[in-house]
Coordinates of C-alpha atoms and ligand atoms in Angstrom, one line a residue:
M176 CA 0.0 0.0 0.0
E177 CA 2.2 2.7 -1.3
A178 CA 1.1 6.2 -0.1
R179 CA 0.6 8.7 -2.9
A180 CA 0.0 12.4 -2.8
V181 CA -3.5 13.2 -3.9
K182 CA -5.1 16.5 -4.8
Q183 CA -8.1 17.6 -2.8
G184 CA -11.0 16.0 -4.6
G185 CA -8.8 14.4 -7.3
R186 CA -5.6 12.6 -8.1
L187 CA -2.2 13.7 -9.2
A188 CA -1.3 11.8 -12.3
P189 CA 2.0 10.0 -11.6
R190 CA 4.5 10.9 -14.2
L191 CA 8.0 9.6 -14.4
F192 CA 11.0 11.5 -15.7
S193 CA 14.1 9.4 -15.8
C194 CA 17.0 11.0 -13.9
C195 CA 15.9 14.5 -14.4
L196 CA 13.8 17.0 -12.6
A197 CA 10.4 17.9 -13.8
L198 CA 8.3 20.7 -12.6
S199 CA 4.6 21.5 -13.3
L200 CA 2.6 24.5 -12.3
A201 CA -0.6 22.9 -11.2
L202 CA -2.7 26.0 -10.6
G203 CA -2.6 29.3 -12.3
G204 CA -2.7 32.6 -10.5
C205 CA -1.1 36.0 -10.2
G206 CA 2.5 36.5 -8.8
A207 CA 1.4 37.7 -5.3
R208 CA -0.6 34.7 -4.5
E209 CA 0.6 31.3 -3.4
Q210 CA 0.5 28.8 -6.1
R211 CA 0.6 25.0 -6.1
F212 CA 3.6 23.4 -7.8
Q213 CA 4.5 19.7 -8.3
A214 CA 7.7 18.0 -9.3
Q215 CA 8.9 14.5 -9.7
F216 CA 12.3 12.9 -10.1
L217 CA 13.7 9.4 -10.3
G218 CA 17.1 8.5 -9.0
P219 CA 17.8 8.7 -5.3
F220 CA 17.1 5.4 -3.6
D221 CA 16.1 4.0 -7.0
T222 CA 12.6 5.2 -6.6
V223 CA 10.3 8.1 -7.6
T224 CA 10.2 11.2 -5.4
T225 CA 7.2 13.5 -5.7
V226 CA 7.1 17.0 -4.3
V227 CA 4.1 19.2 -3.9
G228 CA 4.6 22.7 -2.6
Y229 CA 2.8 26.0 -2.2
T230 CA 4.9 29.2 -2.8
K231 CA 4.5 32.6 -4.3
Q232 CA 7.5 32.1 -6.6
K233 CA 8.1 29.2 -8.9
E234 CA 11.9 29.7 -8.4
R235 CA 11.6 29.2 -4.7
F236 CA 9.9 25.9 -5.3
Q237 CA 12.5 24.9 -7.9
E238 CA 15.3 25.7 -5.4
Q239 CA 13.7 23.5 -2.8
V240 CA 13.3 20.6 -5.2
Q241 CA 16.8 20.9 -6.5
F242 CA 18.2 21.0 -2.9
L243 CA 16.1 17.9 -2.0
H244 CA 17.3 16.0 -5.1
D245 CA 20.9 16.8 -4.5
E246 CA 20.9 15.9 -0.8
L247 CA 18.9 12.7 -1.3
E248 CA 21.4 11.7 -4.0
Q249 CA 24.2 12.1 -1.5
Y250 CA 22.4 10.0 1.1
H251 CA 21.7 7.4 -1.5
R252 CA 25.4 7.0 -2.4
L253 CA 26.4 6.8 1.2
Y254 CA 23.8 4.2 2.1
D255 CA 24.3 2.1 -1.1
I256 CA 25.4 -1.5 -0.4
Y257 CA 25.7 -2.5 -4.1
H258 CA 27.8 0.1 -5.8
D259 CA 31.1 1.9 -5.3
Y260 CA 31.4 5.6 -6.0
E261 CA 34.7 7.3 -6.6
G262 CA 36.0 9.1 -3.5
V263 CA 33.0 7.9 -1.4
V264 CA 33.3 5.6 1.6
N265 CA 29.8 4.1 1.7
L266 CA 28.1 1.1 3.3
K267 CA 29.4 -1.1 0.6
T268 CA 32.9 0.0 1.5
L269 CA 32.1 -0.8 5.2
N270 CA 30.6 -4.2 4.3
D271 CA 33.7 -5.1 2.2
H272 CA 35.9 -4.0 5.1
A273 CA 34.0 -6.2 7.7
G274 CA 36.4 -7.7 10.2
Q275 CA 39.3 -5.5 9.1
G276 CA 39.2 -2.7 11.6
P277 CA 37.7 0.7 11.8
L278 CA 37.0 3.0 8.8
S279 CA 36.6 6.8 8.8
V280 CA 33.1 7.5 7.5
D281 CA 30.8 10.4 6.8
R282 CA 28.8 11.7 9.8
R283 CA 25.6 10.8 7.9
I284 CA 26.6 7.1 8.1
I285 CA 27.3 7.4 11.9
G286 CA 23.9 9.2 12.3
L287 CA 22.1 6.4 10.4
L288 CA 23.8 3.6 12.3
R289 CA 23.1 5.3 15.7
C290 CA 19.4 5.6 14.7
A291 CA 19.4 1.9 13.6
K292 CA 20.7 0.8 17.0
E293 CA 17.9 2.8 18.7
M294 CA 15.3 1.3 16.4
E295 CA 16.6 -2.2 16.9
A296 CA 16.2 -1.8 20.7
L297 CA 12.8 -0.1 20.4
T298 CA 11.5 -3.0 18.2
S299 CA 13.1 -5.8 20.2
G300 CA 15.3 -6.7 17.2
K301 CA 12.4 -6.9 14.6
V302 CA 14.1 -4.2 12.5
N303 CA 17.8 -5.0 12.3
V304 CA 20.2 -3.4 9.8
A305 CA 22.8 -6.1 10.5
L306 CA 20.5 -8.7 8.8
G307 CA 22.3 -8.2 5.5
S308 CA 23.7 -11.7 5.1
V309 CA 20.2 -13.2 5.5
L310 CA 18.6 -10.6 3.3
S311 CA 21.1 -11.2 0.5
L312 CA 20.1 -14.9 0.3
W313 CA 16.5 -13.9 -0.1
H314 CA 17.5 -11.1 -2.5
G315 CA 19.4 -13.7 -4.7
C316 CA 16.3 -16.0 -4.8
R317 CA 14.0 -13.1 -5.7
E318 CA 16.2 -11.9 -8.5
Q319 CA 16.5 -15.5 -9.9
A320 CA 12.7 -16.1 -9.6
L321 CA 12.0 -12.8 -11.4
S322 CA 14.4 -13.4 -14.2
D323 CA 13.5 -17.1 -14.7
P324 CA 10.3 -18.0 -12.8
L325 CA 10.7 -21.8 -13.6
S326 CA 14.0 -21.8 -11.7
A327 CA 12.4 -20.2 -8.6
R328 CA 13.7 -21.7 -5.3
L329 CA 13.9 -20.9 -1.6
P330 CA 17.2 -20.2 0.2
D331 CA 18.9 -23.2 1.5
D332 CA 18.0 -23.7 5.2
R333 CA 21.6 -24.3 6.3
A334 CA 22.8 -21.2 4.5
L335 CA 20.0 -19.2 6.2
R336 CA 20.9 -20.5 9.6
G337 CA 24.6 -19.9 9.0
A338 CA 23.9 -16.3 7.9
A339 CA 21.7 -15.7 10.9
G340 CA 24.8 -16.3 13.0
H341 CA 26.2 -13.0 11.6
C342 CA 23.5 -10.5 12.4
D343 CA 24.5 -9.1 15.7
L344 CA 24.2 -5.3 15.5
S345 CA 26.3 -4.9 18.7
K346 CA 29.3 -6.1 16.5
V347 CA 29.0 -2.8 14.6
M348 CA 31.1 -0.4 16.7
I349 CA 30.7 3.3 16.3
D350 CA 33.4 5.6 17.6
E351 CA 31.7 9.0 17.4
A352 CA 34.7 11.0 18.6
A353 CA 37.0 9.4 16.0
G354 CA 34.3 9.4 13.3
T355 CA 34.8 5.7 12.6
V356 CA 32.8 2.5 12.3
A357 CA 34.2 -1.0 12.7
I358 CA 32.3 -4.2 11.8
L359 CA 33.9 -6.7 14.2
D360 CA 32.3 -9.8 12.6
P361 CA 33.7 -10.6 9.2
G362 CA 30.5 -12.3 8.2
L363 CA 28.2 -9.4 9.1
R364 CA 26.7 -7.3 6.3
L365 CA 24.7 -4.1 6.7
D366 CA 21.5 -3.6 4.8
V367 CA 19.7 -0.3 5.7
G368 CA 16.8 -0.6 3.3
A369 CA 14.3 -0.6 6.1
I370 CA 15.3 2.8 7.5
A371 CA 17.5 4.7 5.0
K372 CA 14.8 6.6 3.2
G373 CA 13.1 7.7 6.4
Y374 CA 16.3 8.7 8.0
A375 CA 17.4 10.7 5.0
L376 CA 14.0 12.4 4.8
R377 CA 14.2 13.3 8.5
E378 CA 17.6 15.0 8.0
V379 CA 16.8 16.7 4.7
C380 CA 13.4 18.0 5.8
A381 CA 15.0 19.5 8.9
Q382 CA 17.4 21.4 6.6
L383 CA 14.6 22.5 4.4
E384 CA 12.7 23.8 7.4
E385 CA 15.8 25.7 8.5
Q386 CA 15.8 27.3 5.1
G387 CA 12.2 28.4 5.6
A388 CA 10.2 25.7 3.8
D389 CA 6.8 25.4 5.5
Q390 CA 4.3 24.2 2.8
L391 CA 5.9 21.1 1.3
L392 CA 4.8 17.5 0.8
I393 CA 7.5 15.0 -0.1
S394 CA 6.8 11.4 -1.1
L395 CA 9.9 9.1 -1.3
G396 CA 9.2 5.4 -1.9
G397 CA 6.6 4.6 0.6
N398 CA 7.4 7.5 2.9
V399 CA 5.3 10.7 2.7
C400 CA 6.4 13.6 4.8
A401 CA 4.6 16.9 5.2
I402 CA 6.5 20.0 6.2
G403 CA 3.8 22.3 7.5
G404 CA 0.4 22.2 5.7
M405 CA -1.1 23.3 2.4
D406 CA -1.5 26.9 3.4
R407 CA -0.8 29.5 6.0
A408 CA -3.7 28.1 8.1
R409 CA -1.8 24.8 8.0
T410 CA -4.6 22.9 6.4
P411 CA -3.4 19.3 6.2
F412 CA -2.3 17.8 2.9
S413 CA -4.5 14.9 1.7
V414 CA -2.5 11.7 1.2
G415 CA -4.2 8.5 0.0
L416 CA -3.1 5.1 1.1
L417 CA -3.3 3.0 -2.0
D418 CA -5.3 -0.2 -2.0
P419 CA -2.8 -2.9 -3.1
Q420 CA -5.6 -4.9 -4.7
S421 CA -6.7 -2.1 -6.9
G422 CA -4.1 -2.6 -9.6
D423 CA -4.0 0.0 -12.3
E424 CA -7.1 1.7 -11.1
Q425 CA -5.3 2.9 -8.1
R426 CA -8.1 3.2 -5.6
Y427 CA -7.4 4.4 -2.1
L428 CA -8.2 2.6 1.1
L429 CA -8.6 5.9 2.8
T430 CA -7.2 9.4 2.8
L431 CA -5.2 10.9 5.6
G432 CA -4.7 14.5 6.5
L433 CA -0.9 15.2 7.0
Q434 CA 0.4 18.4 8.6
D435 CA 4.0 18.4 10.1
C436 CA 3.7 14.6 10.0
T437 CA 4.9 11.5 8.1
V438 CA 3.2 8.3 7.0
A439 CA 5.4 5.3 6.0
T440 CA 4.0 2.0 4.5
S441 CA 5.6 -1.4 4.3
G442 CA 3.8 -4.0 2.2
D443 CA 4.2 -7.4 0.5
Y444 CA 2.9 -6.4 -2.9
Q445 CA 5.7 -4.6 -4.6
R446 CA 8.9 -6.6 -4.1
Y447 CA 8.2 -10.4 -3.9
F448 CA 8.4 -13.6 -5.9
T449 CA 6.0 -16.5 -6.0
L450 CA 6.7 -20.2 -5.6
D451 CA 4.0 -23.0 -5.5
G452 CA 1.4 -20.3 -5.1
V453 CA 3.0 -18.7 -2.0
R454 CA 4.2 -15.1 -2.1
Y455 CA 7.6 -14.5 -0.6
C456 CA 8.1 -10.7 0.0
H457 CA 11.2 -8.7 0.8
I458 CA 10.6 -8.2 4.5
I459 CA 12.2 -10.9 6.6
D460 CA 11.3 -11.8 10.2
P461 CA 14.7 -12.0 12.0
Q462 CA 13.3 -14.8 14.2
T463 CA 11.9 -17.2 11.5
L464 CA 14.4 -16.0 8.8
Y465 CA 11.4 -16.1 6.4
P466 CA 9.3 -13.4 4.9
A467 CA 6.7 -12.2 7.3
R468 CA 3.0 -12.9 6.5
H469 CA 1.0 -11.2 9.2
C470 CA -0.6 -8.5 6.9
Q471 CA -0.7 -7.1 3.3
S472 CA 0.6 -3.8 4.5
V473 CA 1.0 -1.6 7.5
S474 CA 1.3 2.2 7.7
V475 CA 2.7 4.2 10.5
L476 CA 1.9 7.8 11.2
A477 CA 4.2 10.0 13.4
R478 CA 6.2 13.2 13.3
D479 CA 9.6 11.6 12.7
P480 CA 10.1 10.0 9.3
A481 CA 12.9 7.8 10.5
L482 CA 10.7 6.4 13.3
C483 CA 7.9 5.8 10.8
D484 CA 10.1 3.9 8.4
A485 CA 11.7 1.7 11.0
L486 CA 8.4 1.0 12.7
S487 CA 6.5 0.2 9.5
T488 CA 9.1 -2.6 8.7
A489 CA 9.1 -3.8 12.3
L490 CA 5.3 -3.9 12.5
F491 CA 5.2 -5.9 9.3
C492 CA 7.2 -8.6 11.2
L493 CA 5.0 -8.5 14.3
S494 CA 1.5 -9.9 14.6
P495 CA -1.1 -7.1 14.6
E496 CA -1.7 -7.7 18.3
E497 CA 2.0 -7.4 19.2
G498 CA 2.3 -4.4 16.9
L499 CA -0.7 -2.7 18.4
A500 CA 0.8 -3.1 21.9
L501 CA 4.0 -1.5 20.7
I502 CA 2.3 1.4 19.0
E503 CA 0.0 2.1 21.9
S504 CA 3.0 2.4 24.1
L505 CA 4.5 5.2 21.9
P506 CA 3.1 8.7 22.3
G507 CA 2.3 10.5 19.0
V508 CA 2.5 7.3 16.9
E509 CA -0.5 5.7 15.1
A510 CA -0.8 2.7 12.7
F511 CA -3.1 1.1 10.2
W512 CA -3.0 -2.6 9.1
L513 CA -4.5 -4.2 6.0
L514 CA -4.7 -7.9 6.9
P515 CA -4.3 -10.8 4.5
G516 CA -8.0 -11.3 3.9
G517 CA -8.7 -7.5 3.5
G518 CA -9.6 -6.9 7.1
R519 CA -8.3 -3.7 8.8
R520 CA -6.9 -2.8 12.2
Q521 CA -5.9 0.5 13.5
S522 CA -4.5 2.1 16.6
S523 CA -6.7 4.0 19.0
G524 CA -5.8 7.5 17.7
F525 CA -5.5 6.7 14.0
S526 CA -9.0 7.8 13.0
A527 CA -8.2 11.4 14.0
A528 CA -5.9 11.6 10.9
V529 CA -8.5 10.1 8.5
L530 CA -10.0 12.8 6.2
E531 CA -12.2 10.5 4.2
G532 CA -12.7 6.9 5.3
E533 CA -15.0 4.2 4.1
S534 CA -16.8 6.5 1.7
L535 CA -13.8 6.6 -0.6
L536 CA -13.9 2.8 -1.1
P537 CA -15.4 1.3 -4.1
Ligands
AMP788 P1 10.6 -1.2 4.1 O1 10.1 -1.2 2.6 O2 10.9 0.1 4.7 O3 9.7 -2.0 4.9 O4 12.0 -1.9 4.0 C1 12.2 -3.2 3.4 C2 13.7 -3.4 3.2 O5 14.4 -3.5 4.5 C3 14.0 -4.7 2.5 O6 14.1 -4.5 1.1 C4 15.4 -5.1 3.1 O7 16.4 -4.4 2.4 C5 15.3 -4.6 4.5 N1 14.7 -5.5 5.5 C6 13.8 -6.6 5.3 N2 13.5 -7.2 6.5 C7 14.2 -6.4 7.4 C8 14.3 -6.6 8.9 N3 13.5 -7.4 9.5 N4 15.1 -5.7 9.5 C9 15.8 -4.8 8.8 N5 15.8 -4.6 7.5 C10 15.0 -5.5 6.8
MG789 MG1 10.8 0.8 6.6

């Protein structure tokens, strides 16, 4: 259930522009009035970023979008575990260096790993960025199944159990004063896919706010973050949670009102492979070492994009009952589950954020 920005009373048509910025003036008007602008780009984190903003000058919006793009691209390179970039020590460099002592890294890597440790503790290990060795076995099977469905297979159980012995996040040592990180276990591999986008959004949105941004809505691969609201009165942005069953029709399960708030969604319907009629998605329960199957999707609503991203992945690995208990223990955090049969669950304060509920459903 990917969240998409929706226009009041209508939809923003998704448009993709490969590796370039695109800007559209969605409403006309004279120079003195605030206007609505929209931009999309593809690149950072290998996904589409959509930005909606209200400003008096188009140039101001363009500057904000350019800044967002350039910053996200830097975070993407730092957190990439698959590619090397000239002159950049990134997470691939760290993984390749596992067991070989500390490496000097960018402060944005230290910040992310500190946040990852907090999130691991908060979720009792359900979201664990040290799970890379296990995740790569599933990643390999998914790639193989997608390129040649007849050769689809599951990871070997012994290999999974072996990899699970190298997922101890406490073996990732951060020396903040020295600006270094050391992976003590040579078999440990970092994979920050569960939290990287949310963490990067948190950092870049804070910078945008410092620069005066106060009416921006940013959607980055399942994470939608509102800086301020749609107008000076801080009217919430409308954000639809997509119904994964609706296919190309793109119906919404419900519409949320977001103002200085983020919603992050984790689901089983975008990255998965199928074998013998069973869907194997990309979110792995660290205890079973198998894809979690408690729900179709779960969305988390809170002020902090990093927390939302981490919690949505963690809740996907918990039963709705366990997840609900966790969410209810956290002030200012709400969640919504779409269960396997289409049933729904939500936390006690979630409905306060719903602008249009059941009436939007077909
Ligand atoms: P998200 O879409 O935010 O739920 O993140 C999913 C991504 O996080 C996957 O593609 C993996 O890279 C990674 N991942 C999957 N399961 C876990 C887990 N239990 N803990 C940490 N990362 C995970
Ligand atoms: Mg996540």
